[in-house]
PDB file of C-alpha atoms in Angstrom:
ATOM      1  CA  MET A   5      29.608  10.684 -57.152  1.00  0.00           C
ATOM      2  CA  GLU A   6      31.996   7.992 -55.877  1.00  0.00           C
ATOM      3  CA  HIS A   7      31.090   6.546 -52.539  1.00  0.00           C
ATOM      4  CA  HIS A   8      33.783   5.342 -50.021  1.00  0.00           C
ATOM      5  CA  GLN A   9      32.951   2.667 -47.591  1.00  0.00           C
ATOM      6  CA  ALA A  10      34.112   3.562 -44.080  1.00  0.00           C
ATOM      7  CA  PRO A  11      37.150   1.325 -43.063  1.00  0.00           C
ATOM      8  CA  ARG A  12      36.324  -1.516 -40.722  1.00  0.00           C
ATOM      9  CA  ARG A  13      37.781  -1.683 -37.299  1.00  0.00           C
ATOM     10  CA  LYS A  14      40.995  -3.734 -37.394  1.00  0.00           C
ATOM     11  CA  THR A  15      40.445  -6.776 -35.237  1.00  0.00           C
ATOM     12  CA  GLY A  16      43.768  -8.378 -35.614  1.00  0.00           C
ATOM     13  CA  PRO A  17      44.652 -11.958 -36.573  1.00  0.00           C
ATOM     14  CA  LYS A  18      42.331 -14.834 -35.803  1.00  0.00           C
ATOM     15  CA  PRO A  19      42.431 -15.575 -32.126  1.00  0.00           C
ATOM     16  CA  VAL A  20      44.411 -18.484 -30.653  1.00  0.00           C
ATOM     17  CA  PHE A  21      42.228 -18.318 -27.501  1.00  0.00           C
ATOM     18  CA  THR A  22      38.481 -18.991 -26.761  1.00  0.00           C
ATOM     19  CA  LEU A  23      35.804 -16.789 -25.186  1.00  0.00           C
ATOM     20  CA  ASP A  24      35.908 -18.952 -22.058  1.00  0.00           C
ATOM     21  CA  GLU A  25      39.713 -18.161 -21.803  1.00  0.00           C
ATOM     22  CA  ALA A  26      38.997 -14.454 -22.123  1.00  0.00           C
ATOM     23  CA  VAL A  27      36.445 -14.768 -19.320  1.00  0.00           C
ATOM     24  CA  ASP A  28      38.947 -16.744 -17.139  1.00  0.00           C
ATOM     25  CA  ALA A  29      41.471 -13.861 -17.675  1.00  0.00           C
ATOM     26  CA  ALA A  30      38.975 -11.139 -16.846  1.00  0.00           C
ATOM     27  CA  ILE A  31      37.882 -13.006 -13.643  1.00  0.00           C
ATOM     28  CA  ALA A  32      41.566 -13.547 -12.666  1.00  0.00           C
ATOM     29  CA  GLN A  33      42.100  -9.706 -12.923  1.00  0.00           C
ATOM     30  CA  GLY A  34      39.108  -8.897 -10.960  1.00  0.00           C
ATOM     31  CA  ILE A  35      35.540  -8.640 -12.354  1.00  0.00           C
ATOM     32  CA  ASP A  36      35.200  -5.047 -11.153  1.00  0.00           C
ATOM     33  CA  ARG A  37      38.463  -3.864 -12.437  1.00  0.00           C
ATOM     34  CA  PHE A  38      39.675  -5.922 -15.386  1.00  0.00           C
ATOM     35  CA  THR A  39      40.722  -4.001 -18.673  1.00  0.00           C
ATOM     36  CA  LEU A  40      40.658  -5.312 -22.293  1.00  0.00           C
ATOM     37  CA  THR A  41      44.292  -4.448 -22.485  1.00  0.00           C
ATOM     38  CA  GLY A  42      45.099  -6.564 -19.509  1.00  0.00           C
ATOM     39  CA  VAL A  43      43.054  -9.449 -20.533  1.00  0.00           C
ATOM     40  CA  ALA A  44      44.772  -9.341 -23.934  1.00  0.00           C
ATOM     41  CA  LYS A  45      48.187  -9.188 -22.291  1.00  0.00           C
ATOM     42  CA  SER A  46      47.382 -12.185 -20.095  1.00  0.00           C
ATOM     43  CA  LEU A  47      46.178 -14.264 -23.189  1.00  0.00           C
ATOM     44  CA  GLY A  48      49.442 -13.131 -25.029  1.00  0.00           C
ATOM     45  CA  VAL A  49      47.593 -11.285 -27.861  1.00  0.00           C
ATOM     46  CA  ALA A  50      47.030  -7.792 -29.054  1.00  0.00           C
ATOM     47  CA  ALA A  51      43.851  -6.030 -27.586  1.00  0.00           C
ATOM     48  CA  PRO A  52      42.168  -5.788 -30.971  1.00  0.00           C
ATOM     49  CA  SER A  53      42.168  -9.578 -31.242  1.00  0.00           C
ATOM     50  CA  LEU A  54      39.599  -9.671 -28.364  1.00  0.00           C
ATOM     51  CA  TYR A  55      37.014  -8.331 -30.770  1.00  0.00           C
ATOM     52  CA  ARG A  56      36.907 -11.685 -32.539  1.00  0.00           C
ATOM     53  CA  VAL A  57      35.048 -13.212 -29.598  1.00  0.00           C
ATOM     54  CA  ILE A  58      33.572 -10.087 -27.743  1.00  0.00           C
ATOM     55  CA  ASN A  59      31.974  -6.744 -28.863  1.00  0.00           C
ATOM     56  CA  SER A  60      33.162  -4.537 -25.908  1.00  0.00           C
ATOM     57  CA  ARG A  61      34.185  -4.690 -22.305  1.00  0.00           C
ATOM     58  CA  ASP A  62      30.579  -4.650 -21.262  1.00  0.00           C
ATOM     59  CA  ASP A  63      30.071  -7.803 -23.480  1.00  0.00           C
ATOM     60  CA  LEU A  64      32.915  -9.610 -21.719  1.00  0.00           C
ATOM     61  CA  LEU A  65      31.593  -8.479 -18.322  1.00  0.00           C
ATOM     62  CA  MET A  66      28.192  -9.955 -19.147  1.00  0.00           C
ATOM     63  CA  HIS A  67      29.754 -13.192 -19.955  1.00  0.00           C
ATOM     64  CA  CYS A  68      31.583 -13.067 -16.622  1.00  0.00           C
ATOM     65  CA  PHE A  69      28.186 -12.632 -14.923  1.00  0.00           C
ATOM     66  CA  LEU A  70      26.840 -15.699 -16.691  1.00  0.00           C
ATOM     67  CA  ARG A  71      29.795 -17.650 -15.732  1.00  0.00           C
ATOM     68  CA  VAL A  72      29.844 -16.742 -12.028  1.00  0.00           C
ATOM     69  CA  THR A  73      26.034 -16.921 -11.521  1.00  0.00           C
ATOM     70  CA  GLY A  74      26.031 -20.242 -13.174  1.00  0.00           C
ATOM     71  CA  ASP A  75      27.596 -21.668 -10.000  1.00  0.00           C
ATOM     72  CA  LEU A  76      24.775 -20.520  -7.750  1.00  0.00           C
ATOM     73  CA  ASP A  77      23.138 -23.321  -5.884  1.00  0.00           C
ATOM     74  CA  LEU A  78      19.348 -23.401  -5.632  1.00  0.00           C
ATOM     75  CA  PRO A  79      17.770 -23.885  -2.208  1.00  0.00           C
ATOM     76  CA  ASP A  80      15.983 -27.231  -1.659  1.00  0.00           C
ATOM     77  CA  PRO A  81      12.487 -26.636  -2.862  1.00  0.00           C
ATOM     78  CA  GLU A  82      11.128 -28.939  -0.403  1.00  0.00           C
ATOM     79  CA  SER A  83      12.098 -26.765   2.377  1.00  0.00           C
ATOM     80  CA  SER A  84      10.198 -23.861   3.887  1.00  0.00           C
ATOM     81  CA  TRP A  85      10.181 -20.548   1.987  1.00  0.00           C
ATOM     82  CA  GLN A  86      12.024 -19.073   4.963  1.00  0.00           C
ATOM     83  CA  ASP A  87      14.636 -21.694   4.900  1.00  0.00           C
ATOM     84  CA  GLN A  88      15.049 -21.270   1.159  1.00  0.00           C
ATOM     85  CA  LEU A  89      15.719 -17.523   1.649  1.00  0.00           C
ATOM     86  CA  ARG A  90      18.259 -18.272   4.332  1.00  0.00           C
ATOM     87  CA  ALA A  91      19.932 -20.779   1.862  1.00  0.00           C
ATOM     88  CA  TYR A  92      19.779 -18.062  -0.929  1.00  0.00           C
ATOM     89  CA  THR A  93      21.621 -15.716   1.382  1.00  0.00           C
ATOM     90  CA  VAL A  94      24.328 -18.284   2.001  1.00  0.00           C
ATOM     91  CA  THR A  95      24.892 -19.077  -1.755  1.00  0.00           C
ATOM     92  CA  VAL A  96      25.095 -15.386  -2.884  1.00  0.00           C
ATOM     93  CA  TRP A  97      27.333 -14.625   0.055  1.00  0.00           C
ATOM     94  CA  GLU A  98      29.709 -17.535  -0.966  1.00  0.00           C
ATOM     95  CA  MET A  99      29.500 -16.357  -4.607  1.00  0.00           C
ATOM     96  CA  CYS A 100      30.718 -12.850  -3.563  1.00  0.00           C
ATOM     97  CA  GLY A 101      33.514 -14.440  -1.497  1.00  0.00           C
ATOM     98  CA  ALA A 102      34.733 -16.625  -4.446  1.00  0.00           C
ATOM     99  CA  TYR A 103      34.636 -13.701  -6.960  1.00  0.00           C
ATOM    100  CA  PRO A 104      35.938 -10.419  -5.333  1.00  0.00           C
ATOM    101  CA  GLY A 105      34.439  -7.487  -7.105  1.00  0.00           C
ATOM    102  CA  ILE A 106      31.348  -9.288  -8.324  1.00  0.00           C
ATOM    103  CA  ALA A 107      29.105  -7.505  -5.722  1.00  0.00           C
ATOM    104  CA  HIS A 108      30.135  -4.048  -6.966  1.00  0.00           C
ATOM    105  CA  SER A 109      29.795  -5.068 -10.553  1.00  0.00           C
ATOM    106  CA  LEU A 110      26.242  -6.475 -10.135  1.00  0.00           C
ATOM    107  CA  LEU A 111      25.075  -3.502  -8.269  1.00  0.00           C
ATOM    108  CA  THR A 112      26.461  -0.891 -10.595  1.00  0.00           C
ATOM    109  CA  PHE A 113      25.790  -2.671 -14.093  1.00  0.00           C
ATOM    110  CA  PRO A 114      22.305  -1.742 -15.379  1.00  0.00           C
ATOM    111  CA  GLY A 115      20.250  -4.862 -15.992  1.00  0.00           C
ATOM    112  CA  SER A 116      22.859  -7.273 -14.340  1.00  0.00           C
ATOM    113  CA  HIS A 117      20.022  -9.541 -13.252  1.00  0.00           C
ATOM    114  CA  PHE A 118      19.700 -10.678 -17.004  1.00  0.00           C
ATOM    115  CA  ALA A 119      22.205 -13.294 -15.833  1.00  0.00           C
ATOM    116  CA  ILE A 120      19.947 -15.012 -13.299  1.00  0.00           C
ATOM    117  CA  GLN A 121      16.495 -15.007 -14.968  1.00  0.00           C
ATOM    118  CA  ASP A 122      16.487 -18.804 -15.302  1.00  0.00           C
ATOM    119  CA  TYR A 123      17.744 -19.077 -11.609  1.00  0.00           C
ATOM    120  CA  LEU A 124      14.995 -16.839 -10.462  1.00  0.00           C
ATOM    121  CA  ASP A 125      12.423 -18.956 -12.372  1.00  0.00           C
ATOM    122  CA  ASP A 126      13.554 -21.950 -10.231  1.00  0.00           C
ATOM    123  CA  LEU A 127      13.947 -20.014  -7.056  1.00  0.00           C
ATOM    124  CA  THR A 128      10.396 -18.352  -7.125  1.00  0.00           C
ATOM    125  CA  GLU A 129       8.824 -21.805  -8.049  1.00  0.00           C
ATOM    126  CA  GLY A 130      10.655 -23.256  -5.026  1.00  0.00           C
ATOM    127  CA  LEU A 131       9.340 -20.550  -2.679  1.00  0.00           C
ATOM    128  CA  LEU A 132       5.792 -21.135  -3.790  1.00  0.00           C
ATOM    129  CA  ARG A 133       6.361 -24.859  -3.167  1.00  0.00           C
ATOM    130  CA  GLY A 134       7.713 -23.997   0.188  1.00  0.00           C
ATOM    131  CA  GLY A 135       4.472 -22.204   1.152  1.00  0.00           C
ATOM    132  CA  PHE A 136       5.209 -18.574   0.369  1.00  0.00           C
ATOM    133  CA  PRO A 137       1.843 -16.909   1.125  1.00  0.00           C
ATOM    134  CA  GLY A 138       2.215 -13.695  -0.852  1.00  0.00           C
ATOM    135  CA  GLY A 139       1.837 -12.764  -4.426  1.00  0.00           C
ATOM    136  CA  ASP A 140       4.538 -12.145  -7.175  1.00  0.00           C
ATOM    137  CA  ASP A 141       5.227  -8.482  -6.040  1.00  0.00           C
ATOM    138  CA  ASP A 142       5.875  -9.736  -2.410  1.00  0.00           C
ATOM    139  CA  MET A 143       8.105 -12.577  -3.618  1.00  0.00           C
ATOM    140  CA  HIS A 144      10.159 -10.346  -5.903  1.00  0.00           C
ATOM    141  CA  PHE A 145      10.519  -7.775  -3.201  1.00  0.00           C
ATOM    142  CA  ILE A 146      11.911 -10.127  -0.586  1.00  0.00           C
ATOM    143  CA  VAL A 147      14.193 -11.864  -2.974  1.00  0.00           C
ATOM    144  CA  ASP A 148      15.522  -8.436  -4.231  1.00  0.00           C
ATOM    145  CA  MET A 149      15.914  -7.199  -0.640  1.00  0.00           C
ATOM    146  CA  VAL A 150      17.762 -10.237   0.658  1.00  0.00           C
ATOM    147  CA  GLY A 151      20.045 -10.290  -2.428  1.00  0.00           C
ATOM    148  CA  ASP A 152      20.822  -6.504  -2.140  1.00  0.00           C
ATOM    149  CA  ASN A 153      21.563  -6.895   1.490  1.00  0.00           C
ATOM    150  CA  VAL A 154      24.201  -9.675   0.599  1.00  0.00           C
ATOM    151  CA  LEU A 155      25.738  -7.723  -2.207  1.00  0.00           C
ATOM    152  CA  VAL A 156      26.081  -4.485  -0.029  1.00  0.00           C
ATOM    153  CA  ALA A 157      27.355  -6.459   3.050  1.00  0.00           C
ATOM    154  CA  SER A 158      29.950  -8.131   0.784  1.00  0.00           C
ATOM    155  CA  MET A 159      31.153  -4.833  -0.551  1.00  0.00           C
ATOM    156  CA  VAL A 160      31.505  -3.367   3.005  1.00  0.00           C
ATOM    157  CA  THR A 161      33.239  -6.423   4.241  1.00  0.00           C
ATOM    158  CA  GLN A 162      35.638  -6.588   1.185  1.00  0.00           C
ATOM    159  CA  SER A 163      36.654  -2.959   1.630  1.00  0.00           C
ATOM    160  CA  LEU A 164      37.436  -3.575   5.268  1.00  0.00           C
ATOM    161  CA  ARG A 165      39.388  -6.728   4.465  1.00  0.00           C
ATOM    162  CA  ASP A 166      41.345  -5.271   1.604  1.00  0.00           C
ATOM    163  CA  GLY A 167      44.888  -4.461   2.656  1.00  0.00           C
ATOM    164  CA  ASP A 168      44.751  -2.257   5.905  1.00  0.00           C
ATOM    165  CA  GLY A 169      41.029  -1.527   5.606  1.00  0.00           C
ATOM    166  CA  PHE A 170      40.102  -2.489   9.138  1.00  0.00           C
ATOM    167  CA  GLU A 171      43.002  -0.478  10.627  1.00  0.00           C
ATOM    168  CA  LEU A 172      42.344   2.459   8.640  1.00  0.00           C
ATOM    169  CA  ALA A 173      38.651   2.484   9.503  1.00  0.00           C
ATOM    170  CA  LYS A 174      39.359   2.052  13.156  1.00  0.00           C
ATOM    171  CA  GLN A 175      41.793   5.042  12.950  1.00  0.00           C
ATOM    172  CA  ARG A 176      39.350   7.224  11.130  1.00  0.00           C
ATOM    173  CA  LEU A 177      36.593   6.501  13.715  1.00  0.00           C
ATOM    174  CA  GLY A 178      39.143   6.896  16.675  1.00  0.00           C
ATOM    175  CA  SER A 179      40.189  10.302  15.344  1.00  0.00           C
ATOM    176  CA  VAL A 180      36.637  11.606  16.263  1.00  0.00           C
ATOM    177  CA  ARG A 181      35.528   9.361  19.038  1.00  0.00           C
ATOM    178  CA  SER A 182      36.481   6.830  21.539  1.00  0.00           C
ATOM    179  CA  GLU A 183      35.189   3.249  20.723  1.00  0.00           C
ATOM    180  CA  ASP A 184      32.772   3.179  23.617  1.00  0.00           C
ATOM    181  CA  ARG A 185      30.936   6.351  21.974  1.00  0.00           C
ATOM    182  CA  GLN A 186      31.131   5.346  18.329  1.00  0.00           C
ATOM    183  CA  HIS A 187      28.083   4.359  16.279  1.00  0.00           C
ATOM    184  CA  PHE A 188      28.914   1.079  14.348  1.00  0.00           C
ATOM    185  CA  PRO A 189      32.407   0.526  15.768  1.00  0.00           C
ATOM    186  CA  ILE A 190      34.751  -1.325  13.631  1.00  0.00           C
ATOM    187  CA  ARG A 191      34.877  -4.897  14.854  1.00  0.00           C
ATOM    188  CA  GLU A 192      35.196  -8.066  12.974  1.00  0.00           C
ATOM    189  CA  ASP A 193      32.173  -9.608  14.560  1.00  0.00           C
ATOM    190  CA  LEU A 194      30.044  -6.624  13.664  1.00  0.00           C
ATOM    191  CA  TRP A 195      30.727  -6.869   9.955  1.00  0.00           C
ATOM    192  CA  ASP A 196      30.812 -10.597   9.384  1.00  0.00           C
ATOM    193  CA  TYR A 197      28.275 -13.108   8.138  1.00  0.00           C
ATOM    194  CA  ASN A 198      26.436 -13.260  11.446  1.00  0.00           C
ATOM    195  CA  TRP A 199      25.523  -9.615  10.994  1.00  0.00           C
ATOM    196  CA  LEU A 200      24.194 -10.397   7.539  1.00  0.00           C
ATOM    197  CA  GLN A 201      22.210 -13.407   8.988  1.00  0.00           C
ATOM    198  CA  ARG A 202      20.456 -11.045  11.426  1.00  0.00           C
ATOM    199  CA  LYS A 203      19.400  -8.830   8.570  1.00  0.00           C
ATOM    200  CA  THR A 204      18.017 -11.762   6.687  1.00  0.00           C
ATOM    201  CA  GLU A 205      15.995 -12.881   9.686  1.00  0.00           C
ATOM    202  CA  PHE A 206      14.592  -9.351  10.183  1.00  0.00           C
ATOM    203  CA  VAL A 207      13.507  -9.313   6.496  1.00  0.00           C
ATOM    204  CA  ILE A 208      11.917 -12.729   6.792  1.00  0.00           C
ATOM    205  CA  ARG A 209      10.108 -11.873   9.958  1.00  0.00           C
ATOM    206  CA  GLY A 210       8.938  -8.566   8.538  1.00  0.00           C
ATOM    207  CA  MET A 211       7.410 -10.304   5.515  1.00  0.00           C
ATOM    208  CA  GLU A 212       5.775 -12.852   7.758  1.00  0.00           C
ATOM    209  CA  LEU A 213       4.106 -10.126   9.781  1.00  0.00           C
ATOM    210  CA  GLN A 214       3.067  -8.188   6.613  1.00  0.00           C
ATOM    211  CA  LEU A 215       1.438 -11.158   5.098  1.00  0.00           C
ATOM    212  CA  ARG A 216      -0.159 -12.332   8.275  1.00  0.00           C
ATOM    213  CA  GLY A 217      -1.769  -8.868   8.802  1.00  0.00           C
TER     214      GLY A 217
END
């Protein structure tokens, strides 16, 4: 019996672009919304050519994660663990501001924290040097909570600042209640970085009390 080998997927001609250029194009489109067709178009090639440097859209997204998180600054390991967590809040917030859509992608892509494993090695070592009094579970809990708070806050803020977000939110709340009777009224000072800082301080204080008790 004659066996026929399944045809290989056509990948197009050899690329005239690099993986880094494909990552650049994806980030420029928006990490949470880029398409392979759009990336290929911006590179001036056919979409199948991308498979010379990536395996799938998820593969390209993972390379985007590595690029973006590679810019994260580490807190000063000589500072207190509390100050290091405050600095961690700042650097993740700034990353989200520099790369719109990254917060949504990190929160919804299973295992996205693969990209910061080395960073977490250094961060947790710094927290220990800074006098963090808890165990590994406590440390991972607070790093995760602070990080999630930043990502969610960034998503909310971005949705309000995109286009007419603030005005639309005000109109929707105003359609059911006057501002003086609203829970969480839509005001810039209520949804900015200062609001996030309060959450970080609350988490730090809660961990201090738990570990002290």
